[in-house]
PDB file of C-alpha atoms in Angstrom:
ATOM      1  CA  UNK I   1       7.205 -19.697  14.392  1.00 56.00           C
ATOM      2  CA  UNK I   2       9.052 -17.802  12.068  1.00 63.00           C
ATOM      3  CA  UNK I   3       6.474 -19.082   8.962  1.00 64.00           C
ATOM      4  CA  UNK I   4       3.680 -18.148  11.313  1.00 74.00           C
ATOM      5  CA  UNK I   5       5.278 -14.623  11.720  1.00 80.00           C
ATOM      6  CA  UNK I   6       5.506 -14.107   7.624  1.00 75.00           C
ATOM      7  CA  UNK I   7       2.203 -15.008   6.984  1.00 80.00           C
ATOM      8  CA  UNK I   8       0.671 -12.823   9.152  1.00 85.00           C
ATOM      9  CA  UNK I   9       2.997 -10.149   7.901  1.00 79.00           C
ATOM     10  CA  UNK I  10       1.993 -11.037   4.124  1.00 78.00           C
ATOM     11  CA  UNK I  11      -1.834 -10.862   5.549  1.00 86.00           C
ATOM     12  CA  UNK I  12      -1.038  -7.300   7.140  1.00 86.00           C
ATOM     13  CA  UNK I  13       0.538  -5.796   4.261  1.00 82.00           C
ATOM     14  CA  UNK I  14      -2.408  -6.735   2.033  1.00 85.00           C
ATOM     15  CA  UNK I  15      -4.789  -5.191   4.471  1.00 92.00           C
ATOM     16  CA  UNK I  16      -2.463  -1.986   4.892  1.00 92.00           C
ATOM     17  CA  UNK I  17      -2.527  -1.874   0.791  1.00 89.00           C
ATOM     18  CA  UNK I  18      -6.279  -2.182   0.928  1.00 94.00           C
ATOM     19  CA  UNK I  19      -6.310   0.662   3.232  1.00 96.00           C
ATOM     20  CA  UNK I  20      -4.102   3.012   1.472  1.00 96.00           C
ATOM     21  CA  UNK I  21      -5.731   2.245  -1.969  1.00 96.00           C
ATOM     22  CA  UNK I  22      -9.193   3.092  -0.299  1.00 97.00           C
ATOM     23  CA  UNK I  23      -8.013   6.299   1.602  1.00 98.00           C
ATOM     24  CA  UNK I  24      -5.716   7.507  -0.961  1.00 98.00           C
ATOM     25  CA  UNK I  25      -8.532   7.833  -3.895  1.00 98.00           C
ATOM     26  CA  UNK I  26     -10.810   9.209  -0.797  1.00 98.00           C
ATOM     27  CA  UNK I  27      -8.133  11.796  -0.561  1.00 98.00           C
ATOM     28  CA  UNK I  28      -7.796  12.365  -4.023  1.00 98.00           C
ATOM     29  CA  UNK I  29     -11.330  12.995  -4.755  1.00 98.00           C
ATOM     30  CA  UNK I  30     -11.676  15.318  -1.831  1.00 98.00           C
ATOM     31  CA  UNK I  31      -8.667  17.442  -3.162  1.00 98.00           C
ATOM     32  CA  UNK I  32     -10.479  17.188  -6.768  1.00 98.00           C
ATOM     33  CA  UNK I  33     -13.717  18.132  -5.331  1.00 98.00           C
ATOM     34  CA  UNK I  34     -11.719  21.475  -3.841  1.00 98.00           C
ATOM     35  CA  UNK I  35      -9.802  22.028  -6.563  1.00 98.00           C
ATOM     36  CA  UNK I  36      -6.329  21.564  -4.772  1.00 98.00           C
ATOM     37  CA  UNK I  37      -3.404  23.085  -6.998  1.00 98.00           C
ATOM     38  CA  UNK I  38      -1.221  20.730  -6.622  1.00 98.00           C
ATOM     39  CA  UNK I  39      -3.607  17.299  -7.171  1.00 98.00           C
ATOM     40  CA  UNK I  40      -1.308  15.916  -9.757  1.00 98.00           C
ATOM     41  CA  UNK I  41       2.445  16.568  -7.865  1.00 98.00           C
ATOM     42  CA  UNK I  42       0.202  14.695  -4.514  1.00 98.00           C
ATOM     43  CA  UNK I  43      -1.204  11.754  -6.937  1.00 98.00           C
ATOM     44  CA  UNK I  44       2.878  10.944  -7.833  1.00 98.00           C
ATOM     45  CA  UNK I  45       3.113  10.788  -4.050  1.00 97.00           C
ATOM     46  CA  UNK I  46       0.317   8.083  -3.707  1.00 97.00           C
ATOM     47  CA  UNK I  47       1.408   6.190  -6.808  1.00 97.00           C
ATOM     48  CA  UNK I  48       4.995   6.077  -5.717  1.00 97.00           C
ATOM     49  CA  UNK I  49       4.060   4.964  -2.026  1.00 96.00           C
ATOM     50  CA  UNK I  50       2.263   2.106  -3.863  1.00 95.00           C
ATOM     51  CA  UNK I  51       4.892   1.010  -5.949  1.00 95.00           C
ATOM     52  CA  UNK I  52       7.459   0.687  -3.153  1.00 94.00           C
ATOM     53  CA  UNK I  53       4.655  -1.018  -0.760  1.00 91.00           C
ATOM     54  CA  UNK I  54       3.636  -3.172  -3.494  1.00 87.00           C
ATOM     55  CA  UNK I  55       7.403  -4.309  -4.546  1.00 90.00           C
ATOM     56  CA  UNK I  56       8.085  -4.985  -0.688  1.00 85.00           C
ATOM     57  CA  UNK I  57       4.536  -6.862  -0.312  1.00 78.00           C
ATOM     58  CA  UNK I  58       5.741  -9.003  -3.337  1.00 83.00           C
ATOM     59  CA  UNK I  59       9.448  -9.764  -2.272  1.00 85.00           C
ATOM     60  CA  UNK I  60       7.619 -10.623   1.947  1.00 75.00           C
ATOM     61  CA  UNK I  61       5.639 -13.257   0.084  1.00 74.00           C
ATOM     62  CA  UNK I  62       8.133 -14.748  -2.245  1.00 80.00           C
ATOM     63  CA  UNK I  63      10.671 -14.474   1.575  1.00 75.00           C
ATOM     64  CA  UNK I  64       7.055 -16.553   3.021  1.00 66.00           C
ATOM     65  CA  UNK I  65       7.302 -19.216  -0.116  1.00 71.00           C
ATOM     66  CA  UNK I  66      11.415 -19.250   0.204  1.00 71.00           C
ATOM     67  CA  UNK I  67      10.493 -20.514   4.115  1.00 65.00           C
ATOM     68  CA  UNK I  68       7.610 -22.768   3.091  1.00 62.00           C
ATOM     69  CA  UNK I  69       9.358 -24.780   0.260  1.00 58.00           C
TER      70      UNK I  69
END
């Protein structure tokens, strides 16, 4: 069960990266489009956010193949 539980936590997370990807260069262009004044402090927001949800994506699928092998 456990095994079951990671992979459909691996699956999640790459759906929930999809997501954020999608809505965070949605946001980006919006704030772009209105000439928000503080685009580039908000963009190191989204690329931080996807460094620490890629780096825990990576280390739930290498936990997945730890319980596989």
């Amino acid at each position: 069960a456990r095994v079951g539980n990671l992979e459909r936590a691996v699956d999640l997370l790459v759906y929930l990266e999809r997501y954020a990807a999608e809505h965070f260069a949605t946001e980006e262009r919006w704030m772009e489009d209105a000439a928000y004044p503080d685009l580039a402090p908000h963009r190191t927001l989204h690329a931080g956010f996807r460094d620490t949800f890629e780096a825990r994506r990576e280390r739930t699928a290498r936990d997945d193949q730890a319980h596989v092998a």
